[in-house]
Amino acid sequence: LRSRSNRNTLSRGPNVVSFNTVILAYANSGQAERAESLLDEMEELCSVESLSSSSSSSTGVGALSCPNGDAVAVGGGSVARFDCRPNTITYNECIHAWAKAKNPQRAESLLRRMMAASHARVDSSSDDDDDDDANDNDSATPKDDDDDDDNRDIYVKPDTIAFNAVLHAYASSGGGRDAALRSESLLRHMESLYDAGNLDVKPDVVSFTSVLSAWASSGEADAPERAREWLEIMNALYESTGDENVRPNAVSYTCAINALGRSGMGLDGATAAHDLLSKMETLSQSGERIDLTPDVACYSSVIDAYARAASGNAYGKKKRAAMMTTTAAAGGRGRRRMSFEEERKERENAANNAEMLLDHMNELYRRGSGDSNNPVGAFASAVDVSVRPNVRTYCSVLTALGRSGAYGAAERAESLLDDMERSWAFGENDACRPNAVAYNAVIDAYARSGLRDKSERAREVLERMRERSGGDRGEGGGDIEGEGDGDGDGD
């Protein structure tokens, strides 16, 4: 009877799968603290099991073992042991929880703990802003204990998934240079482990792209160069090994494009980003790399870069320092005036390029299955939605035109607004429904223009906006909502 009672208790007891499923639920719902707390509980239960087993062996009292060893009742059933030893999945899910919470420090702390559980030690050391120190410093160097191989926890093995989760956390943390350097250090550590024979931590395209992303979002002056370096490293690694798992993909290129577009180098940065986009187009159209076919995110990133340049938001310290150096060398106000005239010309060119790229997107979108003269009824089934310009794309171009000072910019902006209204009204593009940002950008374009009747034209657009705010699709209107300011900086 006692044996049957124990069997009934054990059959209802949780095991590692039960715990892992709950941890995954916590991770997916953004409750990282609870996920890690449950991991702590699992480890504590394992410790109790060890103590209970030791006590039972020495006293011979209270040990009731299940035939499969999954659980033991100690002291007449006061302590129940279940098969709840944390495994690789347990740690990975907890690391994922902290990565999702954008807390890379806690994610890396769990990675270290995971490596300690597998009898590999991770030495901590502070990051250094110096590039050489970051390159040479392996602040996550494992130390395998060869003498304790028999005691190694075979259930826990740090792998590529765990490292990639931490890398992603640093990339999305907004931690600037420190996060980018730390991600580089972790990636180099992965490489050293793999080179030493640990095949479980082989860096892949996700690993490299996370480092690219960390630099792209860092806001550092050398971010574009570092991003391009890592893209070249990926290409070189693929060329030398033929390993598809490290070949840069569309996300990798988009990260590099973002880094260039946010470089603070104005039209130069935007043009470099456009060059990468053109490379993607060439490779995909040739059939060599179909997977590199640019999508709306790629095109919009370049348009955003042009919008920043046209709006003057891209002219950071680096660009202005170069301009001031040129001015000082020329000596005098005349040369300084030419520098600002050059900036105005660059802003005009940036707006023109943004508008041309939007036209190119629309051409690709309408081309779709190959017939660009589809009747309206067949349009939706023939277009290529992967490159469909959306309202944010249009707003970036509208803002670029309005702030560029280009000839006829206000009229061109209003014409673009007409296209948005028409495309949405006829069902050609449901993603370009004009919002408050679009109308405000056109109003601002007229306000900045040199037209004599600019106030009247701006008022007309305002009245048009009021009319559209309550209309349906047939009237080209609908509820107008704002979304960002359209200048390509995400505000």
Short mmCIF file of C-alpha atoms in Angstrom, two decimals:
data_model
loop_
_atom_site.label_atom_id
_atom_site.label_comp_id
_atom_site.label_asym_id
_atom_site.label_seq_id
_atom_site.Cartn_x
_atom_site.Cartn_y
_atom_site.Cartn_z
CA LEU A 1 0.00 0.00 0.00
CA ARG A 2 2.83 2.34 0.88
CA SER A 3 4.54 1.58 -2.41
CA ARG A 4 1.33 2.25 -4.32
CA SER A 5 0.88 5.55 -2.49
CA ASN A 6 4.38 6.61 -3.49
CA ARG A 7 3.75 5.64 -7.10
CA ASN A 8 0.60 7.77 -7.15
CA THR A 9 2.46 10.73 -5.68
CA LEU A 10 5.33 10.42 -8.13
CA SER A 11 3.08 10.13 -11.16
CA ARG A 12 1.70 13.56 -10.36
CA GLY A 13 5.06 15.11 -9.61
CA PRO A 14 6.64 17.75 -11.88
CA ASN A 15 9.76 16.96 -13.86
CA VAL A 16 12.23 19.10 -15.77
CA VAL A 17 9.83 19.40 -18.71
CA SER A 18 7.16 20.78 -16.38
CA PHE A 19 9.52 23.38 -14.96
CA ASN A 20 10.88 24.31 -18.38
CA THR A 21 7.40 24.85 -19.77
CA VAL A 22 6.53 27.26 -16.96
CA ILE A 23 9.85 29.06 -17.39
CA LEU A 24 9.12 29.44 -21.10
CA ALA A 25 5.72 30.91 -20.26
CA TYR A 26 7.40 33.43 -17.94
CA ALA A 27 9.97 34.26 -20.61
CA ASN A 28 7.35 34.84 -23.29
CA SER A 29 5.27 37.03 -20.98
CA GLY A 30 8.18 39.27 -20.01
CA GLN A 31 8.60 37.95 -16.46
CA ALA A 32 12.32 37.33 -16.41
CA GLU A 33 12.66 37.57 -12.62
CA ARG A 34 10.12 34.79 -12.13
CA ALA A 35 11.77 32.66 -14.78
CA GLU A 36 15.13 32.89 -13.03
CA SER A 37 13.47 32.37 -9.65
CA LEU A 38 12.08 29.06 -10.88
CA LEU A 39 15.56 28.08 -12.07
CA ASP A 40 16.81 28.86 -8.55
CA GLU A 41 14.09 26.64 -7.14
CA MET A 42 15.08 23.78 -9.43
CA GLU A 43 18.71 24.04 -8.34
CA GLU A 44 17.66 24.19 -4.71
CA LEU A 45 15.58 21.04 -5.11
CA CYS A 46 18.57 19.31 -6.66
CA SER A 47 20.67 20.36 -3.67
CA VAL A 48 18.05 18.97 -1.30
CA GLU A 49 18.07 15.74 -3.28
CA SER A 50 21.83 15.43 -2.92
CA LEU A 51 21.68 16.06 0.82
CA SER A 52 18.78 13.67 1.21
CA SER A 53 20.59 10.95 -0.70
CA SER A 54 23.71 11.47 1.38
CA SER A 55 21.75 11.37 4.62
CA SER A 56 19.84 8.28 3.58
CA SER A 57 23.03 6.47 2.63
CA SER A 58 24.68 7.20 5.96
CA THR A 59 21.73 6.49 8.25
CA GLY A 60 19.74 4.01 6.23
CA VAL A 61 16.56 5.80 7.29
CA GLY A 62 13.87 7.43 5.17
CA ALA A 63 15.06 6.42 1.72
CA LEU A 64 12.24 5.23 -0.52
CA SER A 65 13.56 5.08 -4.06
CA CYS A 66 11.46 4.83 -7.18
CA PRO A 67 12.71 2.12 -9.56
CA ASN A 68 13.55 4.70 -12.26
CA GLY A 69 15.28 7.00 -9.79
CA ASP A 70 13.01 9.92 -10.60
CA ALA A 71 12.02 10.66 -7.02
CA VAL A 72 12.54 9.74 -3.41
CA ALA A 73 10.44 10.38 -0.32
CA VAL A 74 12.57 11.25 2.70
CA GLY A 75 11.50 11.08 6.31
CA GLY A 76 8.17 9.44 5.67
CA GLY A 77 7.38 11.59 2.62
CA SER A 78 8.25 15.03 4.07
CA VAL A 79 10.63 15.77 1.18
CA ALA A 80 9.86 14.65 -2.38
CA ARG A 81 12.56 14.43 -5.04
CA PHE A 82 11.65 14.78 -8.67
CA ASP A 83 13.60 14.72 -11.91
CA CYS A 84 14.01 18.50 -11.97
CA ARG A 85 17.72 18.96 -12.63
CA PRO A 86 18.10 22.13 -14.81
CA ASN A 87 19.32 21.36 -18.30
CA THR A 88 20.52 23.35 -21.29
CA ILE A 89 16.96 24.25 -22.26
CA THR A 90 16.27 25.59 -18.76
CA TYR A 91 19.19 27.99 -18.87
CA ASN A 92 18.54 29.02 -22.48
CA GLU A 93 14.95 29.93 -21.70
CA CYS A 94 16.00 32.05 -18.71
CA ILE A 95 18.70 33.76 -20.78
CA HIS A 96 16.08 34.39 -23.47
CA ALA A 97 13.83 35.96 -20.83
CA TRP A 98 16.50 38.50 -19.85
CA ALA A 99 17.40 39.11 -23.48
CA LYS A 100 13.77 39.87 -24.23
CA ALA A 101 13.78 42.25 -21.26
CA LYS A 102 16.78 44.00 -22.87
CA ASN A 103 18.95 43.33 -19.86
CA PRO A 104 22.18 41.95 -21.32
CA GLN A 105 24.02 42.02 -17.99
CA ARG A 106 21.56 39.61 -16.37
CA ALA A 107 21.52 37.47 -19.52
CA GLU A 108 25.31 37.22 -19.50
CA SER A 109 25.31 36.51 -15.78
CA LEU A 110 23.12 33.48 -16.46
CA LEU A 111 25.43 32.42 -19.27
CA ARG A 112 28.34 32.49 -16.82
CA ARG A 113 26.26 30.52 -14.34
CA MET A 114 25.42 28.03 -17.07
CA MET A 115 29.10 27.58 -17.89
CA ALA A 116 29.90 27.15 -14.21
CA ALA A 117 27.24 24.45 -13.99
CA SER A 118 28.98 22.62 -16.81
CA HIS A 119 32.34 23.02 -15.03
CA ALA A 120 33.66 25.77 -17.26
CA ARG A 121 34.65 28.99 -15.58
CA VAL A 122 33.99 32.41 -17.07
CA ASP A 123 36.40 35.09 -15.86
CA SER A 124 34.91 38.55 -15.57
CA SER A 125 36.76 41.72 -16.33
CA SER A 126 35.78 45.25 -17.15
CA ASP A 127 35.31 46.36 -20.72
CA ASP A 128 37.70 48.85 -22.21
CA ASP A 129 36.68 51.51 -24.70
CA ASP A 130 40.00 51.11 -26.40
CA ASP A 131 39.56 49.06 -29.56
CA ASP A 132 42.80 47.11 -29.14
CA ASP A 133 41.98 46.23 -25.55
CA ALA A 134 38.54 45.06 -26.61
CA ASN A 135 40.07 42.92 -29.33
CA ASP A 136 42.68 41.33 -27.08
CA ASN A 137 40.60 40.99 -23.93
CA ASP A 138 38.66 37.73 -23.66
CA SER A 139 36.57 38.67 -20.64
CA ALA A 140 34.60 35.47 -20.96
CA THR A 141 37.34 32.85 -21.14
CA PRO A 142 36.37 29.36 -20.05
CA LYS A 143 38.71 27.22 -18.06
CA ASP A 144 37.95 23.54 -18.44
CA ASP A 145 38.75 21.37 -15.47
CA ASP A 146 40.19 18.25 -17.08
CA ASP A 147 40.60 16.56 -13.70
CA ASP A 148 36.88 16.78 -12.99
CA ASP A 149 35.50 15.40 -16.25
CA ASP A 150 33.67 12.69 -14.33
CA ASN A 151 31.86 15.37 -12.30
CA ARG A 152 30.86 17.44 -15.32
CA ASP A 153 27.12 18.13 -15.55
CA ILE A 154 26.15 16.37 -18.75
CA TYR A 155 22.70 18.01 -18.65
CA VAL A 156 24.05 21.54 -19.10
CA LYS A 157 26.08 22.50 -22.18
CA PRO A 158 26.40 26.17 -23.18
CA ASP A 159 25.64 26.39 -26.88
CA THR A 160 25.26 28.80 -29.79
CA ILE A 161 21.65 29.50 -28.82
CA ALA A 162 22.70 30.74 -25.37
CA PHE A 163 25.48 32.97 -26.70
CA ASN A 164 23.25 34.35 -29.46
CA ALA A 165 20.57 35.30 -26.94
CA VAL A 166 23.12 37.31 -24.96
CA LEU A 167 24.50 38.89 -28.14
CA HIS A 168 20.98 39.87 -29.20
CA ALA A 169 20.40 41.39 -25.77
CA TYR A 170 23.47 43.61 -26.13
CA ALA A 171 22.48 44.56 -29.68
CA SER A 172 19.01 45.69 -28.61
CA SER A 173 19.97 47.22 -25.27
CA GLY A 174 20.84 50.71 -26.48
CA GLY A 175 24.08 50.41 -24.55
CA GLY A 176 26.14 52.30 -27.10
CA ARG A 177 29.84 51.61 -27.46
CA ASP A 178 30.09 49.45 -24.35
CA ALA A 179 27.40 47.09 -25.64
CA ALA A 180 29.01 46.89 -29.08
CA LEU A 181 32.46 46.13 -27.67
CA ARG A 182 31.04 43.57 -25.27
CA SER A 183 29.23 41.81 -28.11
CA GLU A 184 32.48 41.71 -30.08
CA SER A 185 34.27 40.17 -27.11
CA LEU A 186 31.61 37.49 -26.69
CA LEU A 187 31.74 36.63 -30.39
CA ARG A 188 35.51 36.29 -30.30
CA HIS A 189 35.14 34.06 -27.27
CA MET A 190 32.72 31.86 -29.21
CA GLU A 191 35.29 31.63 -31.99
CA SER A 192 38.04 30.63 -29.55
CA LEU A 193 35.85 27.94 -27.99
CA TYR A 194 34.91 26.58 -31.41
CA ASP A 195 38.53 26.61 -32.59
CA ALA A 196 39.44 24.68 -29.43
CA GLY A 197 37.03 21.92 -30.42
CA ASN A 198 33.75 22.93 -28.77
CA LEU A 199 31.36 22.43 -31.67
CA ASP A 200 28.34 23.41 -29.57
CA VAL A 201 29.24 27.11 -29.66
CA LYS A 202 29.95 27.59 -33.35
CA PRO A 203 29.24 31.23 -34.34
CA ASP A 204 26.63 31.56 -37.07
CA VAL A 205 25.06 34.33 -39.13
CA VAL A 206 22.89 35.33 -36.16
CA SER A 207 25.99 35.76 -33.99
CA PHE A 208 27.76 38.00 -36.50
CA THR A 209 24.62 39.95 -37.38
CA SER A 210 23.99 40.69 -33.70
CA VAL A 211 27.41 42.35 -33.50
CA LEU A 212 26.59 44.29 -36.67
CA SER A 213 23.32 45.39 -35.11
CA ALA A 214 25.04 46.44 -31.88
CA TRP A 215 27.33 48.76 -33.82
CA ALA A 216 24.49 50.04 -36.03
CA SER A 217 22.52 51.14 -32.98
CA SER A 218 25.50 52.41 -30.98
CA GLY A 219 25.53 55.94 -32.37
CA GLU A 220 29.33 55.94 -32.37
CA ALA A 221 31.34 57.85 -34.96
CA ASP A 222 33.17 54.72 -36.07
CA ALA A 223 30.03 52.56 -36.16
CA PRO A 224 29.78 52.54 -39.99
CA GLU A 225 33.37 51.39 -40.37
CA ARG A 226 33.01 48.71 -37.70
CA ALA A 227 29.75 47.46 -39.23
CA ARG A 228 31.29 47.26 -42.69
CA GLU A 229 34.33 45.47 -41.25
CA TRP A 230 32.14 42.77 -39.74
CA LEU A 231 30.17 42.43 -42.97
CA GLU A 232 33.45 41.93 -44.82
CA ILE A 233 34.59 39.41 -42.20
CA MET A 234 31.41 37.41 -42.78
CA ASN A 235 31.87 37.47 -46.55
CA ALA A 236 35.55 36.52 -46.25
CA LEU A 237 34.74 33.70 -43.85
CA TYR A 238 32.17 32.33 -46.24
CA GLU A 239 34.54 32.62 -49.21
CA SER A 240 37.29 30.76 -47.36
CA THR A 241 35.13 28.01 -45.85
CA GLY A 242 32.02 27.77 -48.02
CA ASP A 243 29.99 27.64 -44.81
CA GLU A 244 26.47 28.92 -45.55
CA ASN A 245 25.84 29.35 -41.82
CA VAL A 246 28.11 32.41 -41.69
CA ARG A 247 27.13 33.96 -45.02
CA PRO A 248 25.62 37.44 -44.49
CA ASN A 249 21.89 37.59 -45.15
CA ALA A 250 19.43 40.40 -45.82
CA VAL A 251 19.28 41.27 -42.12
CA SER A 252 23.08 41.57 -42.01
CA TYR A 253 23.09 43.98 -44.94
CA THR A 254 20.20 45.97 -43.47
CA CYS A 255 22.12 46.41 -40.21
CA ALA A 256 25.12 47.73 -42.14
CA ILE A 257 22.81 50.02 -44.12
CA ASN A 258 21.38 51.37 -40.87
CA ALA A 259 24.87 52.01 -39.50
CA LEU A 260 25.84 53.96 -42.61
CA GLY A 261 22.57 55.87 -42.69
CA ARG A 262 22.99 56.98 -39.09
CA SER A 263 26.67 57.77 -39.45
CA GLY A 264 26.37 61.55 -39.16
CA MET A 265 28.01 61.96 -42.57
CA GLY A 266 25.02 63.43 -44.37
CA LEU A 267 24.71 62.62 -48.05
CA ASP A 268 27.97 60.65 -48.00
CA GLY A 269 26.58 58.22 -45.44
CA ALA A 270 23.24 57.92 -47.23
CA THR A 271 25.00 57.30 -50.55
CA ALA A 272 27.15 54.57 -49.00
CA ALA A 273 23.98 52.95 -47.62
CA HIS A 274 22.40 53.19 -51.08
CA ASP A 275 25.48 51.50 -52.58
CA LEU A 276 24.97 48.51 -50.27
CA LEU A 277 21.30 48.39 -51.26
CA SER A 278 22.30 48.41 -54.92
CA LYS A 279 24.70 45.54 -54.25
CA MET A 280 21.84 43.54 -52.74
CA GLU A 281 19.70 44.25 -55.81
CA THR A 282 22.47 43.22 -58.19
CA LEU A 283 23.19 39.95 -56.37
CA SER A 284 19.51 39.04 -56.11
CA GLN A 285 18.59 39.97 -59.68
CA SER A 286 21.50 37.96 -61.06
CA GLY A 287 20.13 34.89 -59.32
CA GLU A 288 23.32 34.49 -57.30
CA ARG A 289 21.70 35.49 -54.00
CA ILE A 290 17.91 35.37 -54.20
CA ASP A 291 17.82 35.54 -50.40
CA LEU A 292 19.29 39.07 -50.57
CA THR A 293 16.27 40.51 -52.39
CA PRO A 294 15.71 43.83 -50.59
CA ASP A 295 12.39 44.32 -48.85
CA VAL A 296 10.55 47.41 -47.66
CA ALA A 297 12.75 47.61 -44.55
CA CYS A 298 15.92 47.83 -46.65
CA TYR A 299 14.56 50.50 -48.97
CA SER A 300 13.00 52.45 -46.12
CA SER A 301 16.31 52.45 -44.23
CA VAL A 302 18.05 54.13 -47.16
CA ILE A 303 15.18 56.59 -47.63
CA ASP A 304 15.41 57.39 -43.91
CA ALA A 305 19.13 58.05 -44.39
CA TYR A 306 18.40 60.49 -47.20
CA ALA A 307 15.65 62.07 -45.10
CA ARG A 308 18.12 62.70 -42.26
CA ALA A 309 20.56 64.26 -44.70
CA ALA A 310 17.87 66.42 -46.30
CA SER A 311 16.55 67.51 -42.90
CA GLY A 312 19.97 68.45 -41.60
CA ASN A 313 19.74 65.79 -38.88
CA ALA A 314 22.63 63.83 -40.33
CA TYR A 315 25.20 66.60 -40.01
CA GLY A 316 26.82 65.58 -36.76
CA LYS A 317 30.14 66.52 -35.20
CA LYS A 318 32.14 64.52 -37.71
CA LYS A 319 30.65 66.22 -40.76
CA ARG A 320 30.70 69.71 -39.28
CA ALA A 321 34.29 69.28 -38.12
CA ALA A 322 35.29 68.46 -41.69
CA MET A 323 33.40 71.47 -42.97
CA MET A 324 35.00 73.82 -40.42
CA THR A 325 38.46 72.49 -41.30
CA THR A 326 37.82 73.30 -44.96
CA THR A 327 36.63 76.76 -43.99
CA ALA A 328 39.66 77.52 -41.84
CA ALA A 329 42.04 76.33 -44.55
CA ALA A 330 40.43 78.67 -47.06
CA GLY A 331 40.52 81.52 -44.57
CA GLY A 332 37.62 83.88 -44.38
CA ARG A 333 33.87 84.07 -44.46
CA GLY A 334 33.62 83.51 -48.17
CA ARG A 335 34.76 79.94 -47.86
CA ARG A 336 32.56 79.33 -44.81
CA ARG A 337 29.57 80.57 -46.79
CA MET A 338 30.44 78.15 -49.57
CA SER A 339 30.51 75.32 -47.00
CA PHE A 340 26.95 76.04 -45.94
CA GLU A 341 25.97 76.40 -49.59
CA GLU A 342 27.49 72.99 -50.16
CA GLU A 343 25.42 71.64 -47.29
CA ARG A 344 22.27 73.15 -48.80
CA LYS A 345 23.07 71.50 -52.12
CA GLU A 346 23.63 68.17 -50.41
CA ARG A 347 20.28 68.46 -48.66
CA GLU A 348 18.59 69.15 -51.98
CA ASN A 349 20.30 66.15 -53.58
CA ALA A 350 19.34 63.98 -50.63
CA ALA A 351 15.67 64.90 -51.02
CA ASN A 352 15.82 64.20 -54.75
CA ASN A 353 17.40 60.80 -54.14
CA ALA A 354 14.79 59.93 -51.51
CA GLU A 355 11.99 60.76 -53.94
CA MET A 356 13.62 58.76 -56.74
CA LEU A 357 14.06 55.74 -54.47
CA LEU A 358 10.39 55.92 -53.50
CA ASP A 359 9.48 55.97 -57.20
CA HIS A 360 11.68 52.91 -57.66
CA MET A 361 9.88 51.12 -54.81
CA ASN A 362 6.51 51.89 -56.37
CA GLU A 363 7.73 50.59 -59.71
CA LEU A 364 8.88 47.32 -58.12
CA TYR A 365 5.67 47.07 -56.14
CA ARG A 366 3.43 47.56 -59.16
CA ARG A 367 5.56 45.32 -61.34
CA GLY A 368 4.73 42.43 -59.05
CA SER A 369 4.14 39.33 -61.14
CA GLY A 370 5.48 41.06 -64.23
CA ASP A 371 2.42 42.93 -65.47
CA SER A 372 2.53 46.59 -64.48
CA ASN A 373 -0.72 47.36 -66.32
CA ASN A 374 -3.03 45.28 -64.18
CA PRO A 375 -6.65 46.35 -63.92
CA VAL A 376 -7.55 47.66 -60.48
CA GLY A 377 -9.52 44.53 -59.64
CA ALA A 378 -6.50 42.29 -60.21
CA PHE A 379 -3.97 44.64 -58.66
CA ALA A 380 -3.86 43.15 -55.18
CA SER A 381 -3.01 39.68 -56.45
CA ALA A 382 -0.28 40.84 -58.83
CA VAL A 383 1.82 43.25 -56.76
CA ASP A 384 4.94 42.49 -54.73
CA VAL A 385 3.95 43.40 -51.18
CA SER A 386 7.49 42.82 -49.89
CA VAL A 387 8.53 46.19 -51.36
CA ARG A 388 5.26 48.05 -50.84
CA PRO A 389 5.94 51.59 -49.59
CA ASN A 390 4.04 52.33 -46.40
CA VAL A 391 2.88 55.57 -44.83
CA ARG A 392 6.14 55.94 -42.89
CA THR A 393 8.15 55.62 -46.11
CA TYR A 394 6.08 58.35 -47.73
CA CYS A 395 6.33 60.57 -44.66
CA SER A 396 10.12 60.35 -44.70
CA VAL A 397 10.17 61.58 -48.30
CA LEU A 398 7.60 64.31 -47.59
CA THR A 399 9.67 65.59 -44.69
CA ALA A 400 12.87 65.39 -46.74
CA LEU A 401 11.31 67.51 -49.47
CA GLY A 402 9.88 70.06 -47.07
CA ARG A 403 13.10 70.62 -45.16
CA SER A 404 15.52 70.40 -48.07
CA GLY A 405 15.02 73.83 -49.57
CA ALA A 406 14.88 72.17 -52.99
CA TYR A 407 13.25 73.97 -55.90
CA GLY A 408 9.49 73.34 -55.97
CA ALA A 409 9.74 71.15 -52.88
CA ALA A 410 6.37 72.18 -51.43
CA GLU A 411 4.47 71.54 -54.65
CA ARG A 412 6.23 68.19 -55.07
CA ALA A 413 5.31 67.27 -51.52
CA GLU A 414 1.64 68.05 -52.14
CA SER A 415 1.72 66.04 -55.36
CA LEU A 416 3.09 63.11 -53.39
CA LEU A 417 0.27 63.52 -50.89
CA ASP A 418 -2.17 63.36 -53.83
CA ASP A 419 -0.61 60.06 -54.87
CA MET A 420 -1.01 58.68 -51.35
CA GLU A 421 -4.68 59.61 -51.21
CA ARG A 422 -5.37 58.21 -54.65
CA SER A 423 -3.51 54.93 -54.08
CA TRP A 424 -5.33 54.34 -50.83
CA ALA A 425 -8.75 55.39 -52.14
CA PHE A 426 -8.57 52.99 -55.10
CA GLY A 427 -7.19 50.12 -53.05
CA GLU A 428 -3.84 50.09 -54.82
CA ASN A 429 -1.88 50.45 -51.59
CA ASP A 430 -3.63 49.98 -48.27
CA ALA A 431 -0.39 50.74 -46.41
CA CYS A 432 -0.05 54.36 -47.59
CA ARG A 433 -3.18 55.85 -46.02
CA PRO A 434 -2.19 59.45 -45.22
CA ASN A 435 -1.95 60.29 -41.53
CA ALA A 436 -1.48 63.51 -39.59
CA VAL A 437 2.29 63.37 -40.12
CA ALA A 438 1.85 63.33 -43.89
CA TYR A 439 -0.44 66.37 -43.96
CA ASN A 440 1.69 68.25 -41.42
CA ALA A 441 4.79 67.61 -43.52
CA VAL A 442 3.16 69.24 -46.55
CA ILE A 443 1.94 72.17 -44.44
CA ASP A 444 5.48 72.57 -43.11
CA ALA A 445 6.88 72.40 -46.64
CA TYR A 446 4.73 75.37 -47.68
CA ALA A 447 5.60 77.25 -44.50
CA ARG A 448 9.32 76.87 -45.27
CA SER A 449 8.96 77.71 -48.96
CA GLY A 450 9.64 81.03 -50.64
CA LEU A 451 6.23 81.16 -52.32
CA ARG A 452 4.30 84.39 -51.99
CA ASP A 453 1.04 82.59 -51.33
CA LYS A 454 2.57 80.00 -48.99
CA SER A 455 0.21 80.84 -46.13
CA GLU A 456 -2.86 80.34 -48.33
CA ARG A 457 -1.48 77.07 -49.70
CA ALA A 458 -0.71 75.83 -46.20
CA ARG A 459 -4.23 76.73 -45.07
CA GLU A 460 -5.71 74.82 -48.02
CA VAL A 461 -3.86 71.68 -46.97
CA LEU A 462 -5.09 72.19 -43.41
CA GLU A 463 -8.70 72.39 -44.61
CA ARG A 464 -8.14 69.35 -46.77
CA MET A 465 -6.84 67.52 -43.72
CA ARG A 466 -9.94 68.47 -41.74
CA GLU A 467 -12.21 67.21 -44.51
CA ARG A 468 -10.39 63.90 -44.77
CA SER A 469 -10.42 63.26 -41.04
CA GLY A 470 -14.03 62.11 -41.07
CA GLY A 471 -14.38 60.57 -44.53
CA ASP A 472 -14.39 56.99 -45.76
CA ARG A 473 -12.21 55.34 -48.39
CA GLY A 474 -14.33 56.66 -51.25
CA GLU A 475 -13.66 60.22 -50.13
CA GLY A 476 -9.97 59.54 -49.73
CA GLY A 477 -10.19 60.17 -46.04
CA GLY A 478 -10.78 58.41 -42.77
CA ASP A 479 -9.48 58.87 -39.27
CA ILE A 480 -6.13 60.62 -39.41
CA GLU A 481 -3.62 59.48 -36.86
CA GLY A 482 -0.05 60.52 -36.27
CA GLU A 483 2.93 58.17 -36.29
CA GLY A 484 6.40 59.65 -35.87
CA ASP A 485 7.57 62.92 -37.34
CA GLY A 486 8.74 61.50 -40.65
CA ASP A 487 12.30 62.75 -40.47
CA GLY A 488 13.81 59.30 -40.42
CA ASP A 489 14.98 59.37 -36.81
CA GLY A 490 12.13 57.33 -35.42
CA ASP A 491 10.73 60.15 -33.23
#
